[in-house]
Coordinates of C-alpha atoms and ligand atoms in Angstrom, one line a residue:
X1 CA 18.3 -13.9 -10.1
X2 CA 18.8 -11.3 -7.2
X3 CA 16.3 -7.9 -7.1
X4 CA 16.8 -5.0 -5.5
X5 CA 13.7 -3.6 -4.4
X6 CA 13.4 -0.1 -3.1
X7 CA 10.6 1.9 -1.6
X8 CA 12.0 5.7 -1.7
X9 CA 10.2 8.3 0.6
X10 CA 11.1 12.0 0.9
X11 CA 13.4 11.3 4.2
X12 CA 13.5 7.5 3.9
X13 CA 14.5 4.7 1.8
X14 CA 13.6 1.0 2.5
X15 CA 15.2 -1.6 0.7
X16 CA 15.2 -5.6 0.4
X17 CA 17.3 -8.0 -1.3
X18 CA 15.5 -11.1 -2.5
X19 CA 16.8 -14.0 -4.3
X20 CA 14.1 -14.9 -6.7
X21 CA 15.1 -18.7 -6.9
X22 CA 13.4 -19.4 -3.8
X23 CA 12.2 -16.2 -3.4
X24 CA 14.2 -15.6 -0.5
X25 CA 14.8 -12.3 1.4
X26 CA 18.7 -11.9 2.0
X27 CA 18.5 -8.7 3.5
X28 CA 15.7 -6.3 4.3
X29 CA 16.6 -2.8 6.0
X30 CA 15.8 1.1 6.4
X31 CA 18.0 4.4 5.5
X32 CA 16.0 7.1 8.4
X33 CA 15.8 10.6 8.5
X34 CA 18.0 11.6 5.4
X35 CA 18.8 15.0 5.6
X36 CA 18.5 15.8 9.3
X37 CA 21.3 16.0 11.6
X38 CA 21.8 12.4 12.5
X39 CA 20.3 9.5 10.1
X40 CA 20.2 6.1 10.9
X41 CA 20.8 2.6 8.9
X42 CA 19.6 -0.3 9.8
X43 CA 19.5 -3.8 8.1
X44 CA 18.7 -7.5 8.8
X45 CA 20.9 -9.8 6.9
X46 CA 19.5 -13.1 6.3
X47 CA 16.2 -12.3 8.4
X48 CA 14.4 -15.4 9.4
X49 CA 17.1 -17.9 8.8
X50 CA 19.6 -19.1 11.9
X51 CA 22.6 -17.3 10.2
X52 CA 20.5 -13.4 10.7
X53 CA 22.6 -10.6 11.9
X54 CA 21.7 -7.0 12.3
X55 CA 23.6 -4.0 11.1
X56 CA 23.1 -0.4 12.6
X57 CA 24.6 2.8 12.0
X58 CA 23.8 6.3 13.3
X59 CA 25.1 8.9 11.0
X60 CA 24.8 12.0 9.3
X61 CA 23.3 11.0 5.8
X62 CA 22.8 14.6 3.7
X63 CA 20.4 13.3 0.9
X64 CA 19.4 10.3 -1.1
X65 CA 22.8 9.8 -3.3
X66 CA 24.3 8.9 0.2
X67 CA 21.5 7.4 1.7
X68 CA 21.6 4.7 -1.0
X69 CA 25.6 4.6 -1.4
X70 CA 24.6 3.5 2.4
X71 CA 22.6 0.6 1.0
X72 CA 25.3 -0.7 -1.3
X73 CA 27.7 -0.7 1.1
X74 CA 25.8 -2.6 3.7
X75 CA 24.6 -5.6 1.3
X76 CA 27.9 -5.6 -0.6
X77 CA 30.4 -4.9 2.5
X78 CA 32.9 -6.9 4.0
X79 CA 32.3 -10.5 5.0
X80 CA 28.8 -9.4 6.3
X81 CA 27.5 -8.4 3.0
X82 CA 25.0 -10.5 0.9
X83 CA 26.2 -10.0 -2.2
X84 CA 30.0 -9.8 -3.0
X85 CA 29.4 -6.5 -5.4
X86 CA 26.8 -4.9 -7.0
X87 CA 27.1 -7.0 -10.2
X88 CA 25.2 -9.5 -8.5
X89 CA 21.8 -7.4 -8.3
X90 CA 20.4 -8.6 -11.7
X91 CA 17.4 -5.9 -11.2
X92 CA 16.4 -2.8 -9.2
X93 CA 12.5 -2.4 -8.6
X94 CA 11.0 0.9 -7.9
X95 CA 8.0 1.2 -5.9
X96 CA 6.5 4.5 -7.6
X97 CA 3.6 5.7 -6.1
X98 CA 1.5 7.4 -8.9
X99 CA 1.9 6.8 -12.6
X100 CA -1.2 8.7 -13.7
X101 CA -3.0 7.0 -16.9
X102 CA 0.2 6.5 -18.5
X103 CA 0.8 3.5 -16.7
X104 CA -0.8 0.0 -16.7
X105 CA 1.9 -2.0 -15.9
X106 CA 5.3 -2.3 -14.7
X107 CA 7.8 -0.4 -16.8
X108 CA 11.3 -0.3 -17.5
X109 CA 12.8 2.5 -17.0
X110 CA 14.2 4.8 -19.3
X111 CA 14.3 9.1 -19.7
X112 CA 11.1 8.7 -21.5
X113 CA 9.8 6.7 -18.0
X114 CA 11.4 9.3 -15.5
X115 CA 9.9 11.8 -17.7
X116 CA 6.3 10.4 -17.4
X117 CA 6.9 10.3 -13.7
X118 CA 8.0 13.4 -13.4
X119 CA 4.5 14.9 -15.4
X120 CA 2.7 13.1 -12.6
X121 CA 4.1 14.9 -9.9
X122 CA 1.5 17.4 -9.5
X123 CA -1.1 14.1 -8.7
X124 CA 1.4 13.2 -5.9
X125 CA 3.6 16.1 -4.8
X126 CA 5.0 14.5 -1.7
X127 CA 5.1 11.1 -3.2
X128 CA 6.6 10.9 -6.7
X129 CA 9.5 13.4 -6.1
X130 CA 11.3 10.8 -3.8
X131 CA 10.4 8.2 -5.9
X132 CA 12.3 9.9 -8.7
X133 CA 15.2 10.1 -6.1
X134 CA 15.7 7.4 -5.8
X135 CA 15.5 6.5 -9.5
X136 CA 17.7 8.7 -10.3
X137 CA 20.7 7.6 -7.3
X138 CA 19.8 4.2 -8.3
X139 CA 20.0 4.2 -12.0
X140 CA 23.9 5.9 -11.1
X141 CA 25.1 3.4 -8.7
X142 CA 24.0 0.5 -10.9
X143 CA 24.1 1.8 -14.1
X144 CA 24.0 -1.7 -16.5
X145 CA 21.6 -3.0 -14.1
X146 CA 17.8 -2.9 -16.0
X147 CA 15.3 -0.6 -13.4
X148 CA 12.0 -1.3 -12.9
X149 CA 9.0 1.5 -11.8
X150 CA 6.0 -0.7 -10.3
X151 CA 3.1 1.9 -9.8
X152 CA 0.7 1.7 -6.9
X153 CA -2.2 3.1 -9.3
X154 CA -1.3 0.6 -12.3
X155 CA -3.6 -2.1 -10.7
X156 CA -6.4 0.3 -10.8
X157 CA -6.4 1.3 -14.4
X158 CA -9.0 -0.8 -15.3
X159 CA -11.4 0.5 -13.3
X160 CA -14.2 1.6 -15.5
X161 CA -15.2 5.4 -16.4
X162 CA -18.7 5.2 -14.6
X163 CA -16.3 4.5 -11.3
X164 CA -13.4 6.6 -11.7
X165 CA -15.1 10.1 -13.2
X166 CA -16.1 12.2 -10.8
X167 CA -19.2 14.2 -11.0
X168 CA -17.5 17.7 -11.7
X169 CA -17.0 19.7 -14.9
X170 CA -15.6 17.4 -17.4
X171 CA -13.0 19.9 -18.6
X172 CA -11.2 19.2 -14.8
X173 CA -10.7 15.7 -16.1
X174 CA -9.5 16.6 -20.0
X175 CA -7.1 19.8 -18.8
X176 CA -5.9 18.7 -15.1
X177 CA -6.5 14.7 -15.2
X178 CA -8.7 14.9 -12.3
X179 CA -10.3 11.0 -11.9
X180 CA -10.3 8.3 -9.1
X181 CA -7.0 6.9 -9.5
X182 CA -6.6 4.8 -6.7
X183 CA -3.6 3.2 -4.9
X184 CA -2.1 0.4 -2.6
X185 CA -2.7 -1.3 -6.0
X186 CA 0.5 -3.7 -5.5
X187 CA -1.0 -4.9 -2.8
X188 CA -4.6 -5.4 -3.6
X189 CA -3.2 -7.2 -6.8
X190 CA -0.8 -9.8 -4.7
X191 CA -3.4 -11.0 -2.2
X192 CA -6.1 -11.2 -5.1
X193 CA -3.8 -13.7 -6.6
X194 CA -2.8 -15.1 -3.4
X195 CA -5.9 -16.1 -2.6
X196 CA -7.5 -17.5 -5.6
X197 CA -4.7 -19.5 -5.4
X198 CA -5.7 -20.5 -2.0
X199 CA -9.3 -21.1 -3.1
X200 CA -7.9 -23.3 -5.8
X201 CA -9.5 -21.3 -8.5
X202 CA -8.7 -19.2 -11.4
X203 CA -8.5 -15.3 -10.5
X204 CA -9.9 -14.9 -14.0
X205 CA -13.2 -16.3 -12.9
X206 CA -12.9 -15.2 -9.1
X207 CA -14.9 -12.3 -7.9
X208 CA -12.9 -10.7 -4.3
X209 CA -13.6 -7.7 -2.3
X210 CA -9.7 -7.0 -1.0
X211 CA -9.5 -4.6 2.3
X212 CA -6.3 -3.5 3.1
X213 CA -6.2 -1.8 6.5
X214 CA -2.7 -0.5 7.6
X215 CA -1.8 2.7 8.9
X216 CA -3.0 4.0 5.1
X217 CA -6.5 1.9 4.5
X218 CA -8.6 0.9 1.1
X219 CA -10.8 -1.8 -0.4
X220 CA -10.9 -2.9 -3.9
X221 CA -13.7 -4.7 -5.9
X222 CA -11.8 -7.1 -7.9
X223 CA -14.0 -8.7 -10.7
X224 CA -11.8 -11.8 -12.7
X225 CA -8.5 -10.4 -11.4
X226 CA -9.0 -6.8 -12.7
X227 CA -9.7 -3.6 -10.2
X228 CA -13.2 -2.3 -11.1
X229 CA -13.3 0.0 -8.0
X230 CA -11.5 1.1 -5.3
X231 CA -12.2 3.4 -2.3
X232 CA -8.8 5.6 -2.7
X233 CA -9.3 8.6 -5.3
X234 CA -7.2 10.9 -6.9
X235 CA -5.2 11.3 -4.1
X236 CA -4.5 8.5 -1.3
X237 CA -7.4 10.5 0.8
X238 CA -10.6 9.4 -0.3
X239 CA -12.7 6.4 1.3
X240 CA -12.0 4.5 4.2
X241 CA -10.8 6.1 8.1
X242 CA -7.1 5.6 8.2
X243 CA -5.0 6.4 11.0
X244 CA -4.5 10.2 10.5
X245 CA -6.3 10.2 7.1
X246 CA -10.1 11.2 7.0
X247 CA -11.1 9.4 4.2
X248 CA -15.0 10.3 2.7
X249 CA -15.9 14.0 4.1
X250 CA -18.6 16.7 2.6
X251 CA -16.6 18.6 -0.1
X252 CA -18.0 21.7 1.1
X253 CA -16.3 21.1 4.2
X254 CA -13.0 23.5 2.8
X255 CA -15.6 26.6 2.4
X256 CA -17.0 26.0 5.6
X257 CA -14.1 25.9 7.2
X258 CA -12.4 28.8 5.7
X259 CA -15.6 31.0 6.6
X260 CA -16.0 29.5 9.8
X261 CA -12.4 28.8 11.4
X262 CA -10.5 31.2 9.0
X263 CA -8.1 28.2 7.9
X264 CA -6.5 28.4 4.5
X265 CA -6.3 25.7 1.9
X266 CA -3.2 24.5 3.2
X267 CA -4.1 24.3 7.0
X268 CA -7.0 22.1 5.8
X269 CA -5.3 20.1 3.6
X270 CA -2.8 19.2 6.4
X271 CA -5.7 18.5 8.7
X272 CA -7.1 16.2 6.4
X273 CA -4.0 14.0 5.8
X274 CA -1.9 14.4 9.1
X275 CA -4.4 15.1 11.9
X276 CA -7.9 13.3 10.9
X277 CA -9.1 9.4 10.7
X278 CA -8.7 7.4 14.1
X279 CA -6.0 10.2 15.3
X280 CA -8.4 13.0 14.8
X281 CA -11.4 11.3 16.5
X282 CA -9.3 10.1 19.6
X283 CA -5.7 11.3 19.4
X284 CA -4.1 7.8 18.6
X285 CA -3.6 6.9 15.1
X286 CA -2.2 3.4 16.5
X287 CA -5.0 0.5 16.5
X288 CA -3.3 -0.8 19.3
X289 CA -3.1 2.2 21.5
X290 CA -6.9 2.6 20.4
X291 CA -7.8 -0.8 22.1
X292 CA -5.9 0.0 24.7
X293 CA -7.6 3.5 25.5
X294 CA -11.0 1.5 24.5
X295 CA -10.0 -0.9 27.2
X296 CA -9.8 1.5 30.2
X297 CA -13.2 3.4 28.8
X298 CA -12.0 6.0 26.7
X299 CA -15.1 6.7 25.2
X300 CA -13.4 8.8 21.6
X301 CA -11.2 5.5 21.2
X302 CA -14.5 3.4 21.4
X303 CA -16.1 6.1 18.9
X304 CA -13.1 6.0 17.0
X305 CA -13.1 2.3 16.6
X306 CA -16.7 2.5 15.8
X307 CA -16.3 4.8 13.1
X308 CA -13.8 3.0 11.2
X309 CA -15.5 -0.2 11.5
X310 CA -18.8 1.4 10.1
X311 CA -17.3 3.0 7.0
X312 CA -15.5 -0.7 6.5
X313 CA -18.9 -2.2 6.7
X314 CA -20.4 0.3 4.2
X315 CA -18.1 0.3 1.5
X316 CA -18.1 -3.7 1.5
X317 CA -22.0 -3.7 1.0
X318 CA -21.4 -1.3 -2.0
X319 CA -18.4 -3.5 -3.4
X320 CA -21.0 -6.3 -3.1
X321 CA -23.3 -4.6 -4.8
X322 CA -20.9 -3.8 -7.5
X323 CA -19.5 -6.9 -8.4
X324 CA -22.7 -9.3 -7.9
X325 CA -21.5 -12.4 -6.8
X326 CA -18.5 -12.0 -4.5
X327 CA -16.5 -15.3 -3.9
X328 CA -14.1 -14.2 -1.0
X329 CA -13.3 -10.9 1.1
X330 CA -9.7 -10.6 2.0
X331 CA -8.3 -9.1 5.0
X332 CA -4.6 -7.5 4.6
X333 CA -2.2 -5.4 6.0
X334 CA -1.1 -4.3 9.7
X335 CA -4.9 -4.1 11.0
X336 CA -6.4 -6.3 8.7
X337 CA -3.9 -9.0 9.3
X338 CA -3.5 -8.8 13.1
X339 CA -6.7 -7.2 14.3
X340 CA -9.9 -9.7 15.3
X341 CA -11.8 -7.2 16.6
X342 CA -12.0 -4.5 13.7
X343 CA -12.3 -8.0 11.1
X344 CA -15.7 -8.8 13.5
X345 CA -17.1 -5.3 14.1
X346 CA -16.9 -4.6 9.7
X347 CA -18.3 -7.6 9.0
X348 CA -20.9 -7.7 12.1
X349 CA -24.6 -8.0 10.5
X350 CA -23.9 -8.9 7.0
X351 CA -24.9 -12.7 7.4
X352 CA -27.8 -12.0 5.5
X353 CA -25.5 -11.1 2.4
X354 CA -23.8 -14.7 3.2
X355 CA -20.6 -13.5 5.1
X356 CA -20.1 -15.4 8.2
X357 CA -17.2 -15.4 10.2
X358 CA -16.2 -18.3 12.3
X359 CA -15.5 -16.7 15.8
X360 CA -12.4 -19.1 16.8
X361 CA -10.9 -18.8 13.6
X362 CA -11.4 -14.9 13.8
X363 CA -9.7 -14.9 17.0
X364 CA -6.1 -16.9 15.9
X365 CA -3.0 -15.0 15.2
X366 CA -2.3 -15.0 11.5
X367 CA 1.7 -15.1 10.0
X368 CA 0.8 -17.2 7.2
X369 CA -2.4 -17.0 5.3
X370 CA -5.7 -18.5 7.1
X371 CA -9.5 -18.8 6.3
X372 CA -11.8 -17.2 8.7
X373 CA -15.2 -18.0 7.5
X374 CA -17.8 -20.5 8.8
X375 CA -18.4 -23.9 7.2
X376 CA -21.9 -22.3 6.1
X377 CA -21.0 -18.7 4.9
X378 CA -21.3 -18.1 1.4
X379 CA -18.7 -15.9 1.1
X380 CA -15.1 -17.3 2.2
X381 CA -13.0 -15.1 4.3
X382 CA -9.5 -14.8 4.2
X383 CA -6.4 -12.9 6.0
X384 CA -3.9 -12.7 3.3
X385 CA -0.1 -11.1 4.6
X386 CA 0.3 -8.6 2.0
X387 CA 4.1 -8.3 0.8
X388 CA 5.0 -5.6 -1.7
X389 CA 8.7 -5.9 -1.5
X390 CA 8.1 -9.7 -3.2
X391 CA 5.1 -8.4 -5.3
X392 CA 7.3 -5.8 -6.6
X393 CA 10.2 -8.3 -7.1
X394 CA 8.0 -10.4 -9.2
X395 CA 6.8 -7.9 -11.4
X396 CA 10.3 -6.5 -12.0
X397 CA 11.3 -10.0 -13.1
X398 CA 8.1 -10.6 -15.4
X399 CA 8.4 -7.3 -17.0
X400 CA 12.3 -8.0 -17.8
X401 CA 11.5 -11.5 -19.0
X402 CA 8.7 -9.9 -21.2
X403 CA 11.0 -7.5 -22.8
X404 CA 13.9 -10.3 -22.9
X405 CA 16.2 -7.8 -20.7
Ligands
AMP1 P1 1.1 -1.0 7.9 O1 0.4 0.2 7.4 O2 0.2 -1.9 7.2 O3 2.0 -1.4 8.3 O4 0.1 -0.7 9.5 C1 0.2 -0.1 10.6 C2 -0.7 -0.2 11.3 O5 -1.1 -1.5 11.5 C3 -0.7 0.2 12.6 O6 -0.7 1.7 12.6 C4 -1.6 -0.2 13.5 O7 -2.3 0.3 13.8 C5 -1.7 -1.5 13.1 N1 -1.1 -3.0 13.7 C6 -0.1 -3.3 13.4 N2 -0.1 -4.3 14.5 C7 -1.0 -4.3 14.9 C8 -1.8 -5.2 15.7 N3 -1.2 -6.6 16.5 N4 -3.1 -5.4 16.4 C9 -3.8 -4.1 15.6 N5 -3.4 -3.5 14.9 C10 -2.2 -3.4 14.7

């Protein structure tokens, strides 16, 4: 079966078409700058194979409807297309950011599911409307193809109350569903499964700390395959230091800034999401720029690196305490997969907890999974490239099989 994976954002649609026999990527691309004067569609056909080709078009893309039409055209178009017609696509899997408390599993999309995703818009006002646009248009374009929603929050629905309830008036939870939800769930679940497989163990008896460090960052305590705590909260702002997001701050910050700097809530919200994190400290949000600047003696860049890796270490310690026995730590996403310095600093001084890096292994480059622990480390340490598209495609397939579609 061929599965089309859609990640629809406010001004972009990322897509990947996979042939699930052999889990091969047939095409992968992005429609960007939807709604602007000039948009762009880029698509790799058969990426990684000797027959790969690239399509790139620059033209106005008025809305998600025309964006999805372009996706259909490049995938099915002429000799370059990877399918003859959209009929060949057996399922469409959608990434949906916020499933609230309603969704614990990937779910076949119907009107009720659309309404439930809509009901969660207040919890993810930037993401869920864009995800819904993608769903609406894909359902119109592929009316007879089953569509599945795969939620970023679903994997974390196993987090017990003691870890997901904030110490606020309980009515806020009852009336407004204020609680920790967690995000990056598809990635945490994927690398946890892969890690157990690579360790030759049953996931159900393995305890892991999964560390997703990309532009967004989060960490999860995974007990026997179930998330029992995670660093992102009600929104994707809490926890670790991210590219432009602050992570943990004192909740009194808002009222202080209102009084001291005359800032209103919208300004503070924008600042915490877009102008903070690594960027806030040193001006750069890309870790490669930070290393370059730090290498040239930029003290703020060094500080940003120190603040981020210190926070990582603090959360690893917390999740060691939560899990009791930890079998492995797993690094993933842009920084986690590629940055030996961040990994080393995040784990420095944790030898007393049984965490020992092998420096040579840590310094190698990893396109495939690799083990980084020393021979005497009690806790294994892995790099496992995340693959959210493949995870969404697999989950879409399995929910369709379970529901006999
Ligand atoms: P992601 O959100 O997973 O795509 O990760 C994006 C981030 O990964 C970028 O903003 C960089 O900070 C980081 N990154 C990507 N490649 C490297 C690299 N080779 N070394 C260090 N950081 C990297």
